Amino acid sequence: MRFNKPAVDSFYNLLASCMKKHSFPPDRIYNVDETGLTCVAKSQGKITAVKGRKQVGKLSSAERGQNVTATICFSAAKHYVPLLLIYPRKRLAPTFLTGTPPSTYGVTHPSEWIQSEIFVKWIQHLIKHTKPTEEHPVLLLLDGHATHVKNLAVLELARKNFITVLCFPPHTTHKLQPLDVSFMRPLSMYYSQEINIYLLNHPGRVVTLHEIGKIFVTAYNKAATVKNAVSGFNKTGIYPYNPEAFSEEDFIAADTTDIPMSTSTDIESSSNLTSSDTTDIPVSTLTNIESLSNLKSKTPSTSTHLPNIVLASTAMTEIASTLSTEYSSIETTSINPTNNIMTNMSTPQSCILKRKSFEVSLKDIIQIPKATKIR
């Protein structure tokens, strides 16, 4: 529902203004996101067993494994920022980072998820490895998580160090975020494969927090390729900049919420519309409304005051015009109940309308419903 054309166009307009102001090259455009790692594989491969066997077992680390959060960031020019791993502990054990690449940053928090103070540390980590300056600023793309956008310390730190922060619209990262488009899925597949390989090569042992680091890094090295980084920015139209990256078919699912942004002036003017404001409606529209009203009653209208009607769309105006044209010639007949013989009558009571043959599709009469407000 949220991935609609007005929201996507608004994001591309903001991106265009940032690119026009600073002219960010691809090696200065970064995207950051977090993903959860667990000692239990998310997907299981097929197992070969004897036919007819009721139960086939395979060693697993646990029913529900502990999570480790990995913060991943790369640029449109395939530069990967060193990892940040968050462990669900109060103290960081030295063995947690065994086998991880150099410059991997490890922190701990009991909740095992990203926190505001941890994201401040990650921004400092980003500044250390990208070195943004006034002549070479950095554009950072991220989602609307509270630790990202509702974090004053992060925004102040980014402003002082020439980092422009641009947030994706809500519930659109599955289409607009390069990490979600080209990186997270292969990373998850490789990570599940590495866990299964570890269990097969170490019989009787399970994956714990001490092994997650080196297992994850093996999968990360397979997924962190130049192709995945470049294709993610290319498919989303971020770099090279392409506001037409998505076709009309991509927005069909959100057609009912495809609402242009309304200003406070527009809302106030529509809410204050009264019966006396019908004079502001175009003459052609009023004529079509009157013809529909007269068509319904088939009696001359004696009231000079039109009802307070606001058309929902221009399509209704076209339908009204079609109906008034096709029903311009109407023959009034009645049925004689004694012999069922059709006889002409001049009185309008109990008349049958014979219309000319014309076609109006159901889609033109019953419009697709439109949401009035997105909450």
Short mmCIF file of C-alpha atoms in Angstrom, two decimals:
data_model
loop_
_atom_site.label_atom_id
_atom_site.label_comp_id
_atom_site.label_asym_id
_atom_site.label_seq_id
_atom_site.Cartn_x
_atom_site.Cartn_y
_atom_site.Cartn_z
CA MET A 1 0.00 0.00 0.00
CA ARG A 2 2.81 2.44 0.84
CA PHE A 3 4.75 1.73 -2.34
CA ASN A 4 2.74 4.09 -4.53
CA LYS A 5 3.78 6.55 -7.19
CA PRO A 6 3.39 9.79 -5.16
CA ALA A 7 5.65 8.43 -2.38
CA VAL A 8 8.27 7.14 -4.82
CA ASP A 9 8.25 10.36 -6.84
CA SER A 10 8.72 12.36 -3.65
CA PHE A 11 11.80 10.27 -2.77
CA TYR A 12 13.32 10.73 -6.23
CA ASN A 13 12.72 14.48 -6.05
CA LEU A 14 14.60 14.67 -2.75
CA LEU A 15 17.39 12.53 -4.19
CA ALA A 16 17.63 14.78 -7.24
CA SER A 17 17.91 17.90 -5.07
CA CYS A 18 20.71 16.28 -3.03
CA MET A 19 22.57 15.20 -6.16
CA LYS A 20 22.18 18.65 -7.70
CA LYS A 21 23.45 20.41 -4.58
CA HIS A 22 26.52 18.25 -3.88
CA SER A 23 27.09 16.21 -7.09
CA PHE A 24 27.79 12.98 -5.19
CA PRO A 25 29.99 10.54 -7.16
CA PRO A 26 29.17 6.81 -6.80
CA ASP A 27 31.97 6.23 -4.29
CA ARG A 28 30.33 8.75 -1.90
CA ILE A 29 26.78 7.29 -1.95
CA TYR A 30 26.24 4.70 0.80
CA ASN A 31 23.36 2.56 1.99
CA VAL A 32 23.20 1.07 5.52
CA ASP A 33 20.88 -1.50 7.04
CA GLU A 34 20.83 -4.15 9.77
CA THR A 35 20.12 -7.88 9.59
CA GLY A 36 19.71 -10.53 12.26
CA LEU A 37 21.93 -13.60 12.49
CA THR A 38 21.02 -16.73 14.42
CA CYS A 39 22.82 -19.97 15.22
CA VAL A 40 19.90 -21.88 13.64
CA ALA A 41 19.77 -22.00 9.85
CA LYS A 42 16.79 -20.16 8.39
CA SER A 43 16.36 -22.64 5.54
CA GLN A 44 17.02 -26.38 5.39
CA GLY A 45 18.08 -28.39 2.38
CA LYS A 46 16.62 -31.73 1.28
CA ILE A 47 17.57 -34.88 3.20
CA THR A 48 17.81 -38.36 1.65
CA ALA A 49 16.38 -41.17 3.80
CA VAL A 50 15.01 -44.72 3.48
CA LYS A 51 11.56 -44.90 1.93
CA GLY A 52 8.79 -45.27 4.50
CA ARG A 53 10.72 -43.84 7.42
CA LYS A 54 8.40 -41.84 9.64
CA GLN A 55 10.92 -39.43 11.14
CA VAL A 56 14.14 -38.03 9.71
CA GLY A 57 16.30 -36.09 12.13
CA LYS A 58 19.15 -33.68 11.66
CA LEU A 59 21.33 -31.99 14.25
CA SER A 60 20.41 -28.37 14.95
CA SER A 61 22.03 -25.87 17.27
CA ALA A 62 18.76 -25.05 19.09
CA GLU A 63 15.05 -24.63 18.52
CA ARG A 64 15.38 -20.86 18.79
CA GLY A 65 18.88 -19.52 18.51
CA GLN A 66 20.27 -16.31 19.91
CA ASN A 67 20.42 -13.37 17.55
CA VAL A 68 23.44 -11.31 16.56
CA THR A 69 22.76 -8.08 14.64
CA ALA A 70 25.07 -7.19 11.77
CA THR A 71 25.18 -3.62 10.41
CA ILE A 72 26.09 -3.68 6.73
CA CYS A 73 26.94 -0.73 4.51
CA PHE A 74 28.27 -0.39 0.97
CA SER A 75 28.55 2.29 -1.70
CA ALA A 76 27.47 2.50 -5.33
CA ALA A 77 31.15 2.00 -6.25
CA LYS A 78 31.36 -1.42 -4.46
CA HIS A 79 33.13 -0.12 -1.33
CA TYR A 80 32.05 -2.15 1.73
CA VAL A 81 32.38 -0.49 5.13
CA PRO A 82 33.76 -2.89 7.81
CA LEU A 83 31.08 -4.76 9.74
CA LEU A 84 29.50 -3.84 13.06
CA LEU A 85 28.31 -6.88 15.09
CA ILE A 86 26.01 -6.51 18.12
CA TYR A 87 26.10 -9.44 20.58
CA PRO A 88 23.40 -10.12 23.24
CA ARG A 89 25.80 -9.83 26.16
CA LYS A 90 26.87 -7.28 28.73
CA ARG A 91 30.57 -7.79 27.99
CA LEU A 92 32.31 -8.56 24.73
CA ALA A 93 34.31 -11.78 24.88
CA PRO A 94 37.54 -11.78 22.81
CA THR A 95 36.50 -15.02 21.08
CA PHE A 96 33.37 -13.40 19.61
CA LEU A 97 35.41 -11.67 16.90
CA THR A 98 37.65 -14.65 16.12
CA GLY A 99 37.91 -15.14 12.37
CA THR A 100 36.25 -11.85 11.47
CA PRO A 101 37.91 -9.44 9.00
CA PRO A 102 40.20 -6.68 10.28
CA SER A 103 38.46 -3.49 11.47
CA THR A 104 35.28 -5.40 12.38
CA TYR A 105 33.62 -3.47 15.19
CA GLY A 106 31.98 -5.50 17.96
CA VAL A 107 29.62 -4.13 20.64
CA THR A 108 27.20 -5.68 23.14
CA HIS A 109 23.66 -4.95 24.29
CA PRO A 110 21.23 -7.22 26.18
CA SER A 111 18.47 -6.63 23.63
CA GLU A 112 20.75 -7.80 20.75
CA TRP A 113 19.23 -5.11 18.46
CA ILE A 114 20.46 -1.77 17.19
CA GLN A 115 20.09 1.07 19.71
CA SER A 116 20.40 4.84 19.41
CA GLU A 117 23.72 5.01 21.23
CA ILE A 118 25.08 2.08 19.18
CA PHE A 119 24.11 3.77 15.91
CA VAL A 120 26.00 6.88 17.04
CA LYS A 121 29.08 4.65 17.40
CA TRP A 122 28.46 3.28 13.93
CA ILE A 123 28.32 6.81 12.45
CA GLN A 124 31.72 7.44 14.02
CA HIS A 125 32.83 4.13 12.51
CA LEU A 126 31.59 5.31 9.08
CA ILE A 127 33.37 8.66 9.40
CA LYS A 128 36.59 6.86 10.24
CA HIS A 129 36.51 4.74 7.08
CA THR A 130 35.01 7.23 4.58
CA LYS A 131 36.63 10.48 5.79
CA PRO A 132 33.97 12.93 4.50
CA THR A 133 35.06 16.54 3.97
CA GLU A 134 33.45 19.69 2.66
CA GLU A 135 34.91 19.02 -0.79
CA HIS A 136 34.01 15.29 -0.67
CA PRO A 137 30.75 14.89 1.32
CA VAL A 138 28.89 11.61 1.78
CA LEU A 139 25.26 10.74 1.06
CA LEU A 140 23.87 8.12 3.45
CA LEU A 141 20.64 6.31 2.55
CA LEU A 142 18.78 4.50 5.34
CA ASP A 143 15.33 3.37 6.46
CA GLY A 144 13.07 5.17 8.91
CA HIS A 145 13.95 3.17 12.02
CA ALA A 146 13.71 5.24 15.20
CA THR A 147 17.41 4.76 15.98
CA HIS A 148 18.21 6.33 12.59
CA VAL A 149 15.88 9.29 12.13
CA LYS A 150 14.76 10.05 15.70
CA ASN A 151 18.30 10.32 16.94
CA LEU A 152 19.43 13.91 17.43
CA ALA A 153 23.02 12.90 18.22
CA VAL A 154 23.28 11.11 14.87
CA LEU A 155 21.90 14.06 12.91
CA GLU A 156 24.21 16.53 14.63
CA LEU A 157 27.22 14.27 14.10
CA ALA A 158 26.33 13.83 10.43
CA ARG A 159 25.89 17.58 9.92
CA LYS A 160 29.25 18.41 11.48
CA ASN A 161 31.03 15.83 9.33
CA PHE A 162 29.43 16.69 5.95
CA ILE A 163 27.14 13.64 5.77
CA THR A 164 23.75 14.10 4.11
CA VAL A 165 21.16 11.68 5.50
CA LEU A 166 18.28 10.70 3.20
CA CYS A 167 15.52 8.42 4.49
CA PHE A 168 13.42 6.04 2.39
CA PRO A 169 9.61 6.42 2.53
CA PRO A 170 7.90 4.05 5.00
CA HIS A 171 7.39 0.45 3.83
CA THR A 172 9.22 0.92 0.51
CA THR A 173 12.67 -0.49 1.33
CA HIS A 174 11.84 -3.83 -0.34
CA LYS A 175 11.88 -1.94 -3.64
CA LEU A 176 14.00 1.18 -3.05
CA GLN A 177 16.83 0.02 -0.75
CA PRO A 178 19.83 -1.46 -2.60
CA LEU A 179 20.73 -3.76 0.32
CA ASP A 180 17.27 -5.35 0.29
CA VAL A 181 17.12 -5.60 -3.48
CA SER A 182 20.43 -7.28 -4.27
CA PHE A 183 22.31 -8.25 -1.11
CA MET A 184 20.27 -9.56 1.84
CA ARG A 185 18.74 -12.57 0.10
CA PRO A 186 22.00 -14.10 -1.19
CA LEU A 187 23.61 -13.33 2.18
CA SER A 188 20.88 -15.27 4.01
CA MET A 189 21.23 -18.23 1.62
CA TYR A 190 25.02 -18.37 1.99
CA TYR A 191 24.77 -18.07 5.77
CA SER A 192 22.34 -21.01 6.04
CA GLN A 193 24.65 -23.09 3.84
CA GLU A 194 27.67 -22.29 6.02
CA ILE A 195 25.82 -23.31 9.20
CA ASN A 196 24.86 -26.66 7.66
CA ILE A 197 28.46 -27.20 6.51
CA TYR A 198 29.75 -26.46 10.01
CA LEU A 199 27.35 -28.96 11.61
CA LEU A 200 28.37 -31.67 9.14
CA ASN A 201 32.11 -31.06 9.63
CA HIS A 202 31.87 -30.88 13.44
CA PRO A 203 29.76 -33.85 14.61
CA GLY A 204 28.34 -33.47 18.08
CA ARG A 205 28.98 -29.72 18.22
CA VAL A 206 26.52 -26.86 17.82
CA VAL A 207 26.86 -23.27 16.69
CA THR A 208 27.19 -20.77 19.53
CA LEU A 209 27.94 -17.05 19.76
CA HIS A 210 31.64 -17.89 19.62
CA GLU A 211 31.30 -19.45 16.13
CA ILE A 212 28.77 -17.09 14.56
CA GLY A 213 31.41 -14.48 13.68
CA LYS A 214 33.63 -16.66 11.53
CA ILE A 215 30.67 -18.53 9.97
CA PHE A 216 28.97 -15.28 9.03
CA VAL A 217 32.13 -13.76 7.58
CA THR A 218 32.51 -16.72 5.21
CA ALA A 219 28.99 -16.14 3.91
CA TYR A 220 29.54 -12.37 3.86
CA ASN A 221 32.63 -12.70 1.67
CA LYS A 222 30.60 -14.69 -0.86
CA ALA A 223 27.79 -12.14 -0.99
CA ALA A 224 29.91 -8.96 -0.82
CA THR A 225 30.71 -8.82 -4.52
CA VAL A 226 31.06 -5.90 -6.89
CA LYS A 227 28.07 -7.12 -8.91
CA ASN A 228 25.69 -7.16 -5.92
CA ALA A 229 26.69 -3.66 -4.82
CA VAL A 230 26.46 -2.06 -8.27
CA SER A 231 23.26 -3.85 -9.33
CA GLY A 232 21.48 -2.83 -6.11
CA PHE A 233 21.91 0.89 -6.83
CA ASN A 234 21.19 0.35 -10.52
CA LYS A 235 17.91 -1.56 -10.05
CA THR A 236 16.54 1.01 -7.62
CA GLY A 237 17.40 3.94 -9.90
CA ILE A 238 19.54 5.66 -7.27
CA TYR A 239 22.77 5.51 -9.25
CA PRO A 240 22.77 6.05 -12.13
CA TYR A 241 19.86 8.34 -11.27
CA ASN A 242 16.75 7.01 -12.97
CA PRO A 243 13.35 8.18 -11.64
CA GLU A 244 11.67 5.92 -14.23
CA ALA A 245 13.16 2.73 -12.79
CA PHE A 246 9.67 1.46 -11.91
CA SER A 247 6.93 1.00 -14.47
CA GLU A 248 3.19 1.42 -14.04
CA GLU A 249 2.82 -2.31 -13.35
CA ASP A 250 4.91 -1.93 -10.19
CA PHE A 251 2.31 0.43 -8.68
CA ILE A 252 -0.83 -1.56 -9.52
CA ALA A 253 -1.01 -3.12 -6.05
CA ALA A 254 -1.15 0.36 -4.47
CA ASP A 255 -3.61 1.90 -6.93
CA THR A 256 -6.18 2.68 -4.22
CA THR A 257 -3.59 4.69 -2.25
CA ASP A 258 -2.13 6.51 -5.23
CA ILE A 259 -3.09 9.91 -3.77
CA PRO A 260 -1.27 13.16 -4.55
CA MET A 261 -0.02 15.12 -1.59
CA SER A 262 -2.71 17.63 -0.46
CA THR A 263 -1.88 20.98 1.06
CA SER A 264 -3.69 22.48 4.02
CA THR A 265 -5.26 25.09 1.71
CA ASP A 266 -6.78 22.39 -0.52
CA ILE A 267 -8.20 20.51 2.47
CA GLU A 268 -9.71 23.67 3.96
CA SER A 269 -11.28 24.77 0.71
CA SER A 270 -12.90 21.36 0.12
CA SER A 271 -14.25 21.15 3.66
CA ASN A 272 -15.78 24.64 3.52
CA LEU A 273 -17.74 23.97 0.32
CA THR A 274 -21.45 24.85 0.79
CA SER A 275 -24.52 24.81 -1.35
CA SER A 276 -23.89 28.39 -2.41
CA ASP A 277 -20.46 27.40 -3.74
CA THR A 278 -21.95 25.40 -6.61
CA THR A 279 -21.51 28.43 -8.80
CA ASP A 280 -17.77 27.67 -8.75
CA ILE A 281 -18.36 24.39 -10.59
CA PRO A 282 -17.88 24.62 -14.38
CA VAL A 283 -21.01 25.19 -16.41
CA SER A 284 -20.56 21.96 -18.36
CA THR A 285 -20.43 19.99 -15.12
CA LEU A 286 -23.60 21.63 -13.78
CA THR A 287 -25.40 20.93 -17.05
CA ASN A 288 -24.50 17.25 -16.87
CA ILE A 289 -25.61 17.04 -13.23
CA GLU A 290 -28.93 18.69 -14.08
CA SER A 291 -29.49 16.33 -17.01
CA LEU A 292 -28.92 13.34 -14.73
CA SER A 293 -31.38 14.75 -12.19
CA ASN A 294 -34.03 15.38 -14.85
CA LEU A 295 -33.44 11.95 -16.36
CA LYS A 296 -34.22 10.30 -13.02
CA SER A 297 -37.56 12.08 -12.47
CA LYS A 298 -38.60 12.82 -16.09
CA THR A 299 -40.46 15.86 -14.81
CA PRO A 300 -39.50 19.48 -15.38
CA SER A 301 -37.44 20.87 -12.53
CA THR A 302 -39.19 23.76 -10.78
CA SER A 303 -36.34 24.47 -8.36
CA THR A 304 -33.63 26.85 -9.46
CA HIS A 305 -31.31 25.75 -6.64
CA LEU A 306 -28.94 22.91 -7.52
CA PRO A 307 -27.96 20.37 -4.83
CA ASN A 308 -24.52 20.45 -3.26
CA ILE A 309 -22.74 17.88 -5.45
CA VAL A 310 -19.01 17.46 -5.80
CA LEU A 311 -17.86 15.15 -8.55
CA ALA A 312 -15.36 12.48 -7.49
CA SER A 313 -13.55 12.44 -10.81
CA THR A 314 -13.75 13.72 -14.36
CA ALA A 315 -14.88 10.26 -15.44
CA MET A 316 -18.29 10.87 -13.86
CA THR A 317 -18.63 14.03 -15.95
CA GLU A 318 -18.02 12.04 -19.12
CA ILE A 319 -20.57 9.39 -18.08
CA ALA A 320 -23.17 12.07 -17.34
CA SER A 321 -22.60 13.60 -20.76
CA THR A 322 -22.97 10.20 -22.45
CA LEU A 323 -26.16 9.38 -20.58
CA SER A 324 -27.74 12.75 -21.36
CA THR A 325 -26.96 12.34 -25.06
CA GLU A 326 -28.17 8.76 -25.37
CA TYR A 327 -31.38 9.40 -23.44
CA SER A 328 -32.27 12.57 -25.39
CA SER A 329 -34.88 10.67 -27.39
CA ILE A 330 -37.15 8.59 -25.10
CA GLU A 331 -40.42 6.97 -26.08
CA THR A 332 -42.91 6.65 -23.23
CA THR A 333 -45.24 3.66 -23.36
CA SER A 334 -47.47 1.86 -20.89
CA ILE A 335 -48.94 -1.61 -20.61
CA ASN A 336 -52.68 -2.29 -20.77
CA PRO A 337 -53.28 -4.82 -17.99
CA THR A 338 -56.37 -6.28 -19.70
CA ASN A 339 -54.87 -7.46 -22.98
CA ASN A 340 -51.11 -6.85 -22.47
CA ILE A 341 -51.08 -4.56 -25.50
CA MET A 342 -48.53 -1.74 -25.57
CA THR A 343 -50.28 1.60 -26.12
CA ASN A 344 -48.85 5.07 -26.27
CA MET A 345 -49.61 7.31 -23.32
CA SER A 346 -48.80 10.93 -22.65
CA THR A 347 -48.77 10.68 -18.81
CA PRO A 348 -45.37 10.09 -17.24
CA GLN A 349 -46.68 7.63 -14.59
CA SER A 350 -45.45 3.98 -14.79
CA CYS A 351 -43.56 4.48 -18.01
CA ILE A 352 -40.95 2.20 -19.53
CA LEU A 353 -37.81 3.83 -20.90
CA LYS A 354 -36.61 2.59 -24.23
CA ARG A 355 -33.04 3.70 -24.66
CA LYS A 356 -30.85 3.71 -27.69
CA SER A 357 -28.19 0.99 -27.79
CA PHE A 358 -24.93 2.18 -26.27
CA GLU A 359 -22.16 0.63 -24.18
CA VAL A 360 -20.77 1.87 -20.87
CA SER A 361 -18.30 -0.40 -19.11
CA LEU A 362 -18.74 -1.32 -15.45
CA LYS A 363 -15.32 0.18 -14.72
CA ASP A 364 -16.56 3.60 -15.94
CA ILE A 365 -19.64 3.49 -13.71
CA ILE A 366 -18.07 1.98 -10.59
CA GLN A 367 -14.68 3.58 -10.12
CA ILE A 368 -11.79 1.92 -8.31
CA PRO A 369 -12.03 2.96 -4.65
CA LYS A 370 -9.54 5.57 -3.50
CA ALA A 371 -8.34 6.04 0.05
CA THR A 372 -9.00 9.51 1.41
CA LYS A 373 -6.16 9.48 3.93
CA ILE A 374 -3.08 7.37 4.54
CA ARG A 375 -2.39 6.82 8.21
#
